[in-house]
Coordinates of C-alpha atoms in Angstrom, one line a residue:
M13 CA 21.5 -1.3 6.8
S14 CA 22.1 -4.3 4.6
S15 CA 25.5 -5.8 5.2
S16 CA 25.6 -9.1 3.3
R17 CA 27.6 -9.3 0.1
S18 CA 28.5 -12.2 -2.1
L19 CA 32.0 -13.1 -3.2
A20 CA 31.1 -12.1 -6.7
G21 CA 29.7 -8.7 -5.4
K22 CA 32.9 -8.1 -3.5
A23 CA 35.0 -8.9 -6.6
L24 CA 33.0 -6.6 -8.8
N25 CA 33.2 -3.8 -6.3
A26 CA 36.9 -4.2 -5.8
A27 CA 37.5 -4.0 -9.6
F28 CA 35.1 -1.2 -10.5
S29 CA 35.8 1.0 -7.4
R30 CA 39.3 1.4 -8.7
V31 CA 38.2 2.0 -12.2
N32 CA 35.7 4.6 -11.1
R33 CA 38.3 6.8 -9.5
K34 CA 39.5 7.7 -12.9
R35 CA 36.4 7.4 -15.1
Q36 CA 32.7 7.2 -14.6
W37 CA 30.7 4.1 -15.4
W38 CA 29.3 5.7 -18.6
Q39 CA 32.8 6.5 -19.9
L40 CA 33.8 2.8 -20.1
P41 CA 34.4 1.5 -23.7
T42 CA 31.8 -1.2 -24.1
T43 CA 28.1 -1.7 -23.2
S44 CA 28.9 -4.9 -21.3
L45 CA 31.5 -3.2 -19.0
K46 CA 29.1 -0.3 -18.4
A47 CA 26.3 -2.8 -17.4
L48 CA 28.7 -4.7 -15.1
N49 CA 29.7 -1.4 -13.5
L50 CA 26.1 -0.6 -12.9
L51 CA 25.5 -4.0 -11.3
S52 CA 28.5 -3.3 -9.0
L53 CA 27.0 0.1 -8.1
R54 CA 23.7 -1.5 -7.3
L55 CA 25.2 -4.1 -5.0
D56 CA 27.2 -1.5 -3.3
L57 CA 24.2 0.7 -2.8
R58 CA 22.2 -2.3 -1.4
D59 CA 24.9 -2.8 1.2
F60 CA 25.3 0.8 2.3
N61 CA 22.2 2.8 1.4
L62 CA 19.2 0.8 2.7
F63 CA 18.1 1.8 6.2
D64 CA 15.2 0.7 8.4
T65 CA 13.5 3.6 10.2
G66 CA 10.4 1.5 11.2
Q67 CA 9.8 -1.6 13.2
P68 CA 8.0 -4.8 12.2
I69 CA 4.5 -4.8 13.5
R70 CA 4.4 -8.6 13.8
K71 CA 6.7 -11.6 13.6
H72 CA 5.9 -14.7 11.7
G73 CA 3.9 -17.2 13.7
L74 CA 2.0 -14.7 15.8
Q75 CA -0.8 -14.5 13.2
D76 CA -1.5 -16.6 10.2
P77 CA -2.4 -14.6 7.0
P78 CA -6.1 -14.7 6.1
E79 CA -6.9 -16.9 3.2
E80 CA -8.1 -14.0 1.0
V81 CA -4.7 -12.2 1.1
L82 CA -2.7 -15.1 -0.3
A83 CA -3.4 -14.5 -4.0
A84 CA -4.7 -10.9 -3.9
R85 CA -3.4 -7.5 -3.2
Q86 CA -5.1 -5.5 -0.5
P87 CA -6.2 -1.8 -1.0
D88 CA -4.2 -0.5 1.9
G89 CA -1.1 -2.5 1.0
T90 CA -1.1 -4.9 4.0
W91 CA -0.1 -8.5 3.8
N92 CA 2.2 -8.1 0.8
D93 CA 4.9 -9.6 3.1
L94 CA 3.3 -12.5 4.8
E95 CA 5.7 -12.3 7.8
D96 CA 5.2 -8.6 8.4
S97 CA 1.7 -7.6 7.5
E98 CA 2.1 -3.8 7.8
M99 CA 5.3 -3.5 5.7
G100 CA 4.8 -1.0 2.9
S101 CA 1.2 -0.4 3.8
K102 CA -0.7 2.9 3.6
G103 CA 0.3 5.3 6.4
T104 CA 3.7 3.7 7.1
P105 CA 6.7 6.0 7.1
F106 CA 9.1 6.7 4.3
S107 CA 12.5 5.2 4.9
R108 CA 16.0 6.6 4.0
N109 CA 18.8 5.9 1.6
I110 CA 21.0 8.1 3.9
D111 CA 22.1 6.9 7.4
P112 CA 19.4 8.2 9.7
K113 CA 22.1 9.4 12.1
R114 CA 23.1 11.9 9.4
I115 CA 19.6 13.2 8.8
K116 CA 19.2 16.7 10.0
P117 CA 15.9 18.4 9.1
E118 CA 16.7 22.1 8.5
K119 CA 15.2 24.8 10.8
P120 CA 15.2 28.6 10.6
P121 CA 17.3 30.4 9.8
R122 CA 19.2 27.7 7.7
I123 CA 16.0 26.4 6.0
Y124 CA 15.5 29.9 4.4
D125 CA 19.2 30.3 3.4
P126 CA 19.0 31.2 0.6
S127 CA 15.3 31.9 0.2
P128 CA 13.6 28.9 -1.6
R129 CA 11.5 31.5 -3.5
Q130 CA 14.7 33.2 -4.7
V131 CA 16.0 29.8 -5.9
S132 CA 12.7 29.3 -7.8
L133 CA 12.7 32.7 -9.5
E134 CA 16.4 33.1 -10.3
L135 CA 17.4 29.5 -11.2
M136 CA 14.3 27.5 -12.0
T137 CA 12.1 29.8 -14.0
R138 CA 11.7 28.8 -17.6
D139 CA 13.4 31.5 -19.7
H140 CA 12.4 29.6 -22.9
F141 CA 11.1 26.1 -23.5
K142 CA 13.9 23.6 -23.9
P143 CA 12.4 20.5 -25.4
A144 CA 13.6 16.9 -24.8
T145 CA 13.6 15.9 -28.5
T146 CA 14.2 12.2 -27.9
L147 CA 11.0 11.8 -25.9
N148 CA 7.3 12.5 -26.3
A149 CA 5.0 14.2 -23.8
L150 CA 3.4 10.9 -23.0
A151 CA 6.5 10.3 -21.0
A152 CA 5.8 13.4 -18.9
A153 CA 2.3 12.3 -18.1
W154 CA 3.5 8.7 -17.4
I155 CA 5.9 9.6 -14.6
Q156 CA 3.3 11.7 -12.8
F157 CA 0.8 8.8 -13.3
E158 CA 3.4 6.5 -11.6
N159 CA 4.4 8.9 -8.9
H160 CA 0.7 9.0 -7.8
N161 CA 0.9 5.2 -7.4
W162 CA 4.0 5.5 -5.2
F163 CA 3.9 8.4 -2.8
F164 CA 2.1 11.3 -1.3
H165 CA 2.8 13.1 2.0
G166 CA -0.7 14.5 2.3
R167 CA -1.8 18.1 2.5
G168 CA -0.7 19.1 6.0
N169 CA -2.4 21.4 8.4
P170 CA -3.1 24.9 7.0
D171 CA -2.4 26.3 10.5
E172 CA 1.1 24.8 10.7
T173 CA 3.1 26.7 8.1
M174 CA 6.6 27.8 7.2
E175 CA 7.1 31.4 6.2
I176 CA 9.2 31.8 3.1
P177 CA 10.9 35.3 2.9
L178 CA 10.4 37.2 -0.4
Q179 CA 12.7 39.6 -2.1
D180 CA 11.8 43.2 -2.9
G181 CA 9.7 43.4 -6.0
D182 CA 8.3 39.9 -5.7
D183 CA 4.6 40.0 -6.8
W184 CA 3.5 37.0 -4.7
P185 CA 0.2 38.0 -3.1
E186 CA 1.3 37.4 0.5
N187 CA 4.6 38.2 2.2
P188 CA 6.0 36.0 3.5
M189 CA 4.8 33.1 1.4
K190 CA 3.2 30.5 3.6
V191 CA 3.8 26.8 3.0
R192 CA 2.2 24.0 5.0
R193 CA 4.6 21.8 7.0
T194 CA 4.8 18.1 6.3
V195 CA 3.0 16.2 9.1
P196 CA 5.5 13.7 10.7
V197 CA 4.5 10.2 11.7
P198 CA 3.7 10.2 15.4
A199 CA 5.4 6.9 16.3
N200 CA 9.1 6.0 15.8
N201 CA 9.8 9.7 15.3
S202 CA 12.7 10.6 17.6
G203 CA 15.4 11.8 15.3
P204 CA 19.1 11.6 16.0
G205 CA 19.6 15.3 16.3
G206 CA 17.9 16.3 19.5
G207 CA 14.5 14.7 19.0
E208 CA 13.4 16.3 15.7
G209 CA 11.2 14.1 13.7
I210 CA 12.6 12.5 10.6
D211 CA 9.8 10.1 9.7
F212 CA 6.9 11.2 7.4
G213 CA 4.1 8.9 6.4
N214 CA 2.9 7.9 3.0
T215 CA -0.8 8.4 2.3
E216 CA -0.5 5.8 -0.5
T217 CA 0.9 2.3 -0.3
H218 CA 4.6 1.9 -0.9
W219 CA 4.0 -1.0 -3.3
W220 CA 3.9 -0.9 -7.1
D221 CA 0.2 -1.8 -7.0
G222 CA -1.7 0.6 -9.2
S223 CA -3.2 2.4 -6.3
Q224 CA -3.6 5.5 -8.5
L225 CA -6.3 3.5 -10.4
Y226 CA -7.7 1.3 -7.6
G227 CA -7.5 3.5 -4.5
T228 CA -6.1 2.7 -1.0
T229 CA -9.3 2.0 0.9
L230 CA -12.0 -0.6 0.4
D231 CA -14.7 2.0 0.2
K232 CA -12.9 4.0 -2.5
Q233 CA -12.3 0.7 -4.4
H234 CA -15.9 -0.3 -4.2
S235 CA -17.0 3.1 -5.5
L236 CA -14.9 2.6 -8.7
R237 CA -16.1 -0.9 -9.5
T238 CA -19.2 -2.2 -11.3
H239 CA -19.2 -5.4 -9.2
V240 CA -20.0 -7.3 -12.4
D241 CA -17.3 -9.5 -14.0
G242 CA -14.5 -7.8 -12.0
K243 CA -14.7 -4.6 -14.0
L244 CA -14.0 -0.9 -13.3
K245 CA -16.7 1.7 -14.2
I246 CA -16.4 3.2 -17.7
S247 CA -19.2 5.4 -19.0
D248 CA -21.1 4.7 -22.2
D249 CA -18.9 7.4 -23.9
G250 CA -15.7 5.4 -23.1
R251 CA -14.7 7.8 -20.3
L252 CA -14.2 7.4 -16.6
P253 CA -17.1 8.8 -14.6
G254 CA -16.8 12.2 -13.1
D255 CA -15.8 12.6 -9.4
P256 CA -19.1 13.4 -7.6
N257 CA -17.2 15.5 -5.1
V258 CA -14.8 17.4 -7.3
P259 CA -16.3 19.0 -10.5
G260 CA -14.1 18.6 -13.6
I261 CA -12.1 15.6 -12.3
D262 CA -12.4 11.9 -13.1
A263 CA -13.4 9.4 -10.4
T264 CA -10.3 7.3 -10.0
G265 CA -8.0 6.0 -7.2
F266 CA -5.9 9.2 -7.0
N267 CA -6.8 12.4 -8.7
E268 CA -4.7 15.1 -7.1
N269 CA -3.0 17.6 -9.5
Y270 CA -5.1 16.3 -12.4
W271 CA -4.8 17.3 -16.0
F272 CA -5.7 15.8 -19.4
G273 CA -2.5 13.7 -19.6
L274 CA -3.5 11.9 -16.4
S275 CA -7.1 11.6 -17.6
C276 CA -5.9 9.8 -20.7
L277 CA -3.7 7.4 -18.8
H278 CA -6.2 6.7 -16.0
T279 CA -8.9 6.0 -18.6
L280 CA -6.6 3.9 -20.8
F281 CA -5.6 1.6 -18.0
A282 CA -9.1 1.3 -16.5
K283 CA -10.0 0.0 -20.0
E284 CA -7.0 -2.3 -20.0
H285 CA -8.1 -3.7 -16.6
N286 CA -11.5 -4.5 -18.1
A287 CA -9.9 -6.1 -21.2
V288 CA -8.0 -8.4 -18.8
C289 CA -11.3 -9.2 -17.0
D290 CA -12.8 -10.3 -20.4
A291 CA -9.9 -12.6 -21.1
L292 CA -10.0 -14.2 -17.7
K293 CA -13.8 -14.5 -17.8
K294 CA -13.6 -16.3 -21.1
E295 CA -11.3 -18.9 -19.7
N296 CA -12.9 -19.1 -16.2
P297 CA -16.7 -18.5 -16.7
R298 CA -17.5 -19.6 -13.2
W299 CA -15.1 -17.2 -11.4
S300 CA -16.7 -14.7 -9.1
D301 CA -16.6 -10.9 -9.6
Q302 CA -14.1 -10.6 -6.8
R303 CA -11.7 -13.2 -8.2
L304 CA -11.8 -11.6 -11.6
F305 CA -11.2 -8.2 -10.1
D306 CA -8.3 -9.3 -7.9
T307 CA -6.6 -11.2 -10.7
A308 CA -7.0 -8.4 -13.3
W309 CA -5.7 -6.0 -10.7
L310 CA -2.5 -8.1 -10.3
V311 CA -2.1 -8.3 -14.1
T312 CA -2.7 -4.6 -14.8
S313 CA -0.4 -3.4 -12.0
A314 CA 2.4 -5.8 -13.1
L315 CA 2.0 -4.6 -16.7
M316 CA 2.4 -0.9 -15.6
A317 CA 5.5 -1.9 -13.6
K318 CA 6.9 -3.7 -16.7
I319 CA 6.2 -0.7 -19.0
H320 CA 8.0 1.6 -16.6
T321 CA 11.0 -0.7 -16.3
V322 CA 11.6 -1.8 -19.9
E323 CA 10.0 1.1 -21.9
W324 CA 9.8 4.4 -20.0
T325 CA 13.2 4.1 -18.3
P326 CA 15.1 3.2 -21.5
G327 CA 13.2 6.0 -23.2
I328 CA 14.4 8.7 -20.8
V329 CA 17.8 7.1 -20.1
N330 CA 18.5 6.4 -23.8
T331 CA 21.7 4.4 -23.8
P332 CA 22.4 0.7 -24.7
A333 CA 23.8 0.0 -21.3
L334 CA 20.5 1.0 -19.7
W335 CA 18.4 -1.0 -22.3
L336 CA 20.5 -4.0 -21.3
A337 CA 20.4 -3.3 -17.5
M338 CA 16.6 -2.7 -17.4
N339 CA 15.8 -5.8 -19.5
V340 CA 18.1 -7.8 -17.3
N341 CA 16.3 -6.4 -14.3
W342 CA 13.0 -7.8 -15.6
S343 CA 13.9 -10.9 -17.7
G344 CA 17.5 -11.7 -16.9
I345 CA 20.6 -11.7 -19.0
F346 CA 19.4 -14.4 -21.3
G347 CA 16.3 -12.5 -22.3
Q348 CA 12.5 -13.0 -22.2
H349 CA 12.4 -15.4 -25.2
L350 CA 14.6 -18.0 -23.5
K351 CA 12.7 -17.5 -20.2
D352 CA 9.4 -18.1 -22.0
R353 CA 10.6 -21.2 -23.6
F354 CA 12.6 -22.9 -20.8
G355 CA 11.4 -21.1 -17.6
R356 CA 13.7 -19.7 -15.0
L357 CA 17.3 -20.9 -14.8
G358 CA 17.4 -21.1 -11.0
D359 CA 16.7 -18.3 -8.5
S360 CA 19.3 -15.9 -9.9
E361 CA 17.9 -12.5 -10.8
I362 CA 21.0 -12.0 -13.1
F363 CA 20.2 -15.1 -15.2
S364 CA 16.4 -15.0 -15.3
G365 CA 15.5 -11.5 -13.9
I366 CA 13.8 -10.3 -10.7
I367 CA 10.3 -11.3 -11.9
G368 CA 9.5 -14.7 -10.5
S369 CA 12.6 -14.9 -8.3
P370 CA 12.4 -15.3 -4.5
Q371 CA 11.2 -12.3 -2.6
E372 CA 14.0 -10.5 -0.7
H373 CA 14.3 -7.3 1.3
H374 CA 18.1 -7.1 1.6
E375 CA 17.9 -6.9 5.4
A376 CA 15.8 -3.7 5.5
R377 CA 12.0 -3.6 5.6
F378 CA 10.6 -2.4 2.3
Q379 CA 9.5 1.3 2.2
L380 CA 10.0 3.9 -0.4
T381 CA 12.5 6.6 0.7
E382 CA 12.5 10.4 1.0
E383 CA 15.5 10.5 -1.3
F384 CA 13.6 8.5 -4.0
I385 CA 10.9 11.1 -3.9
S386 CA 13.5 13.9 -4.3
V387 CA 15.1 12.4 -7.4
Y388 CA 11.7 11.9 -9.0
R389 CA 10.8 15.6 -8.9
M390 CA 10.7 16.0 -12.7
H391 CA 8.4 19.0 -13.1
P392 CA 10.4 20.5 -16.0
L393 CA 9.0 17.7 -18.2
I394 CA 5.7 19.6 -18.2
R395 CA 5.1 22.0 -21.0
D396 CA 3.5 25.4 -20.4
D397 CA 2.2 25.8 -24.0
W398 CA 0.5 22.9 -25.7
N399 CA -0.4 22.2 -29.3
I400 CA -3.5 20.1 -29.4
H401 CA -3.8 18.1 -32.7
D402 CA -6.8 17.1 -34.7
F403 CA -5.7 13.5 -35.6
E404 CA -8.2 13.0 -38.5
A405 CA -7.6 16.5 -40.1
G406 CA -3.8 16.3 -39.7
R407 CA -3.5 19.8 -38.2
I408 CA -3.2 21.7 -34.9
A409 CA -6.7 22.3 -33.6
E410 CA -5.8 24.6 -30.6
E411 CA -2.8 26.2 -28.8
V412 CA -3.5 26.3 -25.1
F413 CA -1.8 27.2 -21.9
F414 CA -1.4 24.5 -19.2
D415 CA -3.9 26.2 -16.8
D416 CA -6.7 25.7 -19.3
L417 CA -6.3 21.9 -19.5
M418 CA -5.9 21.0 -15.8
G419 CA -7.8 20.9 -12.5
E420 CA -11.5 21.7 -12.9
N421 CA -10.9 22.3 -16.6
T422 CA -9.8 18.7 -17.2
R423 CA -13.1 16.9 -18.1
P424 CA -14.4 19.8 -20.2
F425 CA -11.1 19.9 -22.1
V426 CA -11.3 16.1 -22.8
D427 CA -14.9 16.5 -23.8
K428 CA -13.9 19.2 -26.3
H429 CA -11.1 17.3 -28.0
G430 CA -11.7 13.6 -27.4
L431 CA -9.3 11.0 -26.1
T432 CA -7.9 10.0 -29.5
N433 CA -6.8 13.5 -30.3
L434 CA -5.3 14.1 -26.8
I435 CA -3.3 10.8 -26.7
Y436 CA -2.0 11.6 -30.2
S437 CA -1.1 15.1 -29.1
L438 CA 0.9 13.6 -26.2
G439 CA 2.6 11.3 -28.6
V440 CA 3.8 13.9 -31.1
E441 CA 4.7 16.8 -28.7
H442 CA 8.0 16.9 -26.8
P443 CA 8.3 17.3 -23.0
G444 CA 10.8 19.7 -21.4
Q445 CA 14.4 18.9 -20.5
I446 CA 15.0 18.3 -16.8
T447 CA 17.4 21.2 -16.4
L448 CA 17.7 24.7 -14.9
H449 CA 15.7 27.5 -16.3
N450 CA 13.1 25.1 -17.6
Y451 CA 10.5 24.9 -14.8
P452 CA 7.0 25.4 -16.0
R453 CA 5.7 28.9 -15.3
A454 CA 2.2 27.5 -14.8
L455 CA 3.5 25.5 -11.8
Q456 CA 5.3 28.5 -10.2
R457 CA 1.9 30.1 -9.9
H458 CA -0.3 27.1 -9.6
R459 CA -3.8 27.4 -8.1
R460 CA -5.0 24.1 -6.8
I461 CA -8.6 23.0 -7.3
D462 CA -9.3 23.9 -3.7
G463 CA -8.2 27.5 -4.4
E464 CA -4.8 27.4 -2.7
L465 CA -2.0 29.2 -4.6
M466 CA 1.5 27.7 -4.6
D467 CA 4.8 27.8 -6.3
L468 CA 5.9 24.2 -6.8
A469 CA 9.5 25.1 -7.5
T470 CA 9.7 26.8 -4.1
L471 CA 8.0 23.8 -2.6
D472 CA 10.5 21.4 -4.3
I473 CA 13.4 23.2 -2.6
V474 CA 11.9 23.7 0.9
R475 CA 10.5 20.1 1.1
D476 CA 14.0 18.6 0.8
R477 CA 15.4 21.0 3.4
E478 CA 12.4 20.4 5.8
R479 CA 12.6 16.6 5.5
G480 CA 16.3 16.4 6.0
V481 CA 17.3 15.3 2.5
P482 CA 20.9 16.5 2.3
R483 CA 22.0 19.4 0.1
Y484 CA 23.7 18.5 -3.2
N485 CA 27.3 17.9 -2.1
D486 CA 26.4 16.2 1.1
F487 CA 23.9 14.0 -0.8
R488 CA 26.7 13.0 -3.3
E489 CA 29.0 12.1 -0.5
E490 CA 26.4 9.9 1.2
M491 CA 26.0 8.1 -2.1
R492 CA 29.8 7.7 -2.3
M493 CA 30.1 10.1 -5.2
P494 CA 32.8 12.8 -5.3
R495 CA 31.9 16.2 -4.0
M496 CA 31.9 19.1 -6.4
R497 CA 34.8 21.3 -5.3
S498 CA 33.8 24.4 -7.3
F499 CA 31.0 26.0 -9.4
E500 CA 33.2 25.4 -12.4
E501 CA 33.1 21.6 -11.6
L502 CA 29.3 21.7 -11.1
T503 CA 28.3 23.0 -14.5
N504 CA 29.9 23.7 -17.8
N505 CA 27.4 26.5 -18.5
P506 CA 29.2 29.8 -17.6
E507 CA 26.1 31.8 -17.2
W508 CA 24.4 29.3 -14.9
R509 CA 27.7 29.0 -12.9
E510 CA 27.6 32.7 -12.0
Q511 CA 23.9 32.7 -11.3
I512 CA 24.3 29.7 -8.8
R513 CA 27.3 31.3 -7.3
R514 CA 25.4 34.6 -6.6
V515 CA 22.3 32.9 -5.2
Y516 CA 24.3 30.7 -2.9
H517 CA 26.7 33.4 -1.8
N518 CA 29.7 31.7 -3.3
D519 CA 29.2 28.6 -1.1
I520 CA 29.2 25.4 -3.2
D521 CA 28.1 23.3 -0.2
K522 CA 24.9 25.3 0.2
V523 CA 23.6 24.3 -3.3
D524 CA 20.3 22.5 -3.0
L525 CA 19.9 18.9 -4.3
Q526 CA 17.4 19.9 -7.0
V527 CA 19.6 22.8 -8.3
G528 CA 22.7 20.6 -8.4
M529 CA 20.9 17.8 -10.2
Y530 CA 19.4 20.1 -12.8
A531 CA 22.8 21.9 -13.3
E532 CA 25.3 19.0 -13.6
P533 CA 26.2 17.7 -17.1
T534 CA 24.4 14.4 -17.8
P535 CA 25.8 11.2 -19.2
P536 CA 25.2 10.8 -23.0
G537 CA 21.6 9.9 -23.7
F538 CA 20.4 10.7 -20.1
G539 CA 17.3 12.7 -19.4
F540 CA 18.3 13.3 -15.8
S541 CA 21.5 13.5 -13.7
D542 CA 23.9 10.8 -12.7
T543 CA 23.4 11.9 -9.1
A544 CA 19.6 11.1 -9.3
F545 CA 20.5 7.9 -11.1
R546 CA 22.3 6.5 -8.1
V547 CA 19.0 6.3 -6.1
F548 CA 17.3 5.0 -9.2
I549 CA 19.8 2.1 -9.6
L550 CA 19.0 1.0 -6.1
M551 CA 15.3 1.6 -5.8
A552 CA 14.2 0.4 -9.3
S553 CA 15.1 -3.1 -8.5
R554 CA 14.1 -3.0 -4.9
R555 CA 10.5 -2.1 -5.7
L556 CA 10.3 -5.3 -7.7
K557 CA 12.5 -7.6 -5.5
S558 CA 10.6 -6.8 -2.3
D559 CA 7.1 -7.3 -3.8
R560 CA 5.9 -11.0 -3.5
F561 CA 3.5 -10.5 -6.4
F562 CA 6.5 -9.7 -8.7
T563 CA 8.7 -12.4 -7.2
T564 CA 7.6 -15.5 -5.2
D565 CA 3.9 -15.3 -6.3
F566 CA 4.4 -14.3 -10.0
R567 CA 3.2 -17.8 -11.0
P568 CA 0.2 -19.3 -12.8
E569 CA -1.4 -20.4 -9.6
V570 CA -1.8 -16.7 -8.7
Y571 CA -1.9 -14.8 -12.0
T572 CA -3.1 -17.7 -14.3
Q573 CA -1.0 -18.4 -17.4
T574 CA -3.2 -16.1 -19.4
G575 CA -2.4 -13.3 -16.9
M576 CA 1.3 -14.0 -16.9
D577 CA 1.4 -14.0 -20.7
W578 CA -0.6 -10.7 -20.8
V579 CA 2.1 -9.1 -18.7
T580 CA 5.0 -10.7 -20.6
K581 CA 3.8 -10.0 -24.1
T582 CA 2.2 -6.6 -23.8
K583 CA 3.9 -3.3 -24.5
M584 CA 2.6 0.3 -24.1
K585 CA 2.0 0.4 -27.8
D586 CA -0.3 -2.7 -27.5
V587 CA -2.3 -1.0 -24.7
I588 CA -2.8 2.1 -26.8
L589 CA -3.8 0.3 -30.0
R590 CA -6.1 -2.1 -28.2
H591 CA -8.3 0.8 -27.2
H592 CA -7.4 3.3 -29.9
P593 CA -6.6 1.2 -33.1
E594 CA -7.1 4.3 -35.2
L595 CA -3.7 5.5 -33.9
E596 CA -1.8 2.7 -35.6
P597 CA -0.2 5.0 -38.4
A598 CA 1.2 7.2 -35.7
L599 CA 2.9 4.3 -33.9
A600 CA 3.9 2.3 -37.0
G601 CA 7.5 1.2 -36.8
L602 CA 8.1 2.5 -33.3
P603 CA 9.6 0.0 -30.8
N604 CA 8.8 2.3 -27.8
A605 CA 5.7 4.3 -27.3
F606 CA 7.6 7.0 -25.4
L607 CA 9.6 8.0 -28.5
P608 CA 8.2 10.8 -30.6
W609 CA 5.4 9.4 -32.8
N610 CA 4.9 9.8 -36.5
K611 CA 2.8 12.8 -37.4
V612 CA -0.2 11.8 -39.5
G613 CA -1.5 13.9 -42.3
A614 CA -5.1 14.4 -43.4
D615 CA -4.7 11.5 -45.7
G616 CA -4.2 9.2 -42.7
K617 CA -0.6 8.5 -43.7
A618 CA 2.4 8.9 -41.4
N619 CA 4.9 11.6 -42.2
G620 CA 7.7 10.5 -40.0
N621 CA 11.0 12.1 -40.8
G622 CA 14.2 10.4 -41.6
K623 CA 15.9 11.1 -38.3
L624 CA 12.9 9.7 -36.4
R625 CA 12.9 6.5 -38.5
H626 CA 16.6 6.1 -38.0
R627 CA 16.4 6.5 -34.3
A628 CA 13.5 4.1 -34.0
E629 CA 15.2 1.5 -36.1
G630 CA 18.3 1.8 -33.9
V631 CA 16.3 1.2 -30.8
R632 CA 14.5 -1.7 -32.4
K633 CA 17.7 -3.4 -33.4
A634 CA 19.2 -2.9 -29.9
L635 CA 16.2 -4.4 -28.2
E636 CA 16.2 -7.4 -30.6
A637 CA 19.8 -8.0 -29.8
L638 CA 19.1 -8.0 -26.1
N639 CA 16.4 -10.6 -26.6
A640 CA 18.3 -12.7 -29.1

């Protein structure tokens, strides 16, 4: 646990902890006060909610870093920290935002109380589609694209299962429902509660390194490269090649749970990597294929991190205080324009942002956390029913159910409609709200490409219980938020209130984390709960601050000035239009590519409505003010 705190941090916490007893951060009267309160919360969380469950593999001085790792990421995530080579690497365990002494993985009978399948059917099932009208469906594809960069627990042993009890009348084909157990990490796995394991390994790297594009092994990476001018393989038709081992799926770094939205983003950013290679090659004609690849990898992964920080996040958490906070996270309180002109104003991440500041772990080795994974379970964003648009004709070409555009159907579906039409369709369609009774039906009866049938809503519930992520009220208490004392306090929806009460046998403390987060009222402009947001406040900056390629080594000697400028000056809109310039009318006037796009008619002209224009103009002015 981190224990250091500056005098300024102590003063902020002393002031806002008293304020927050009477009103929440988002209820303060000005954007500046809200942003300062968020800063206070982040400092508090750094001090009390970072824990080390692993041990350093090496200490500085026992082994000098190899020359080739100093200015290049490694596929398995080793050597990001030059004093602890294994930190954050593939296979290392997830850490915790909850004191490990308080972690108690649930076992029968508690793990089945109430049945996770009952929770899925009675509280999660989509009764009708509830759209998130301030976002487009590209935002839904994006977060899955990023999650595949960050974490995966692996598939587990099919012979080691949990048996989920079913209610009478449930039409699931086997009773009980069998769910594979998560495989614990063998080492460092003696939990505080009588020896049960609390550490589970990440099959991906913990770093924000684009592993969903580049893979996590050298062999996988080599299979994706042309080995000419640093580039990734793109077929003559402008598509990623097919995976030779899995029909219907693209060959890319991570292609689990694949669908057309992921295919669009994987292809788009493989092309962006190649465009970076072209720019670097033009300036450095003597560079080797390996150096071009390594530098373009750095630039492209940093660009994805920036897009997530300053575009996706302010899109789904649509409030000026968050626009300010996320831009300060990246560029500092004085903005990117001043930073570009005069450079950093010292080491302070407040003044000049985290990017380019000194690397720091806040006294706990960097690993992603089980709690981080829990709050990023955002499956309600996914639509069941999709309108696929014909961009040139200005009409809907097909209405299709999710099952028909994912898994082995992905590549045939992209072949049928083309990337331009599909990216446009993502831009003009809305995702779902992250709320109760809005879980996609397709994912409650989802057949994996290997044939296994699963209910992901049931899985979301049982995984938290199995891995010792506290239930909703205990989670809030561990994050120093007030417990919900009644179902009336939990939700202002009277019908939901009675449904939750019935499922959890009138025991508010049994409510699962996912159910509580989906039920609670959200702050104005928020696409997810304030409870989830507490983990986000902490981990959003930590993923940047701990990574030396975003901090100490974000410099021209490593990235080149061209590479740094590419990261700084590029937005998601630029990436899309670089590779699909025909979509310019759909994006005209929009400051953020995750806002709903303009619909384009058969005449090629945008038909954006007045509300959309007004919202886009408001966001544009707010962002300009932040950078002024």
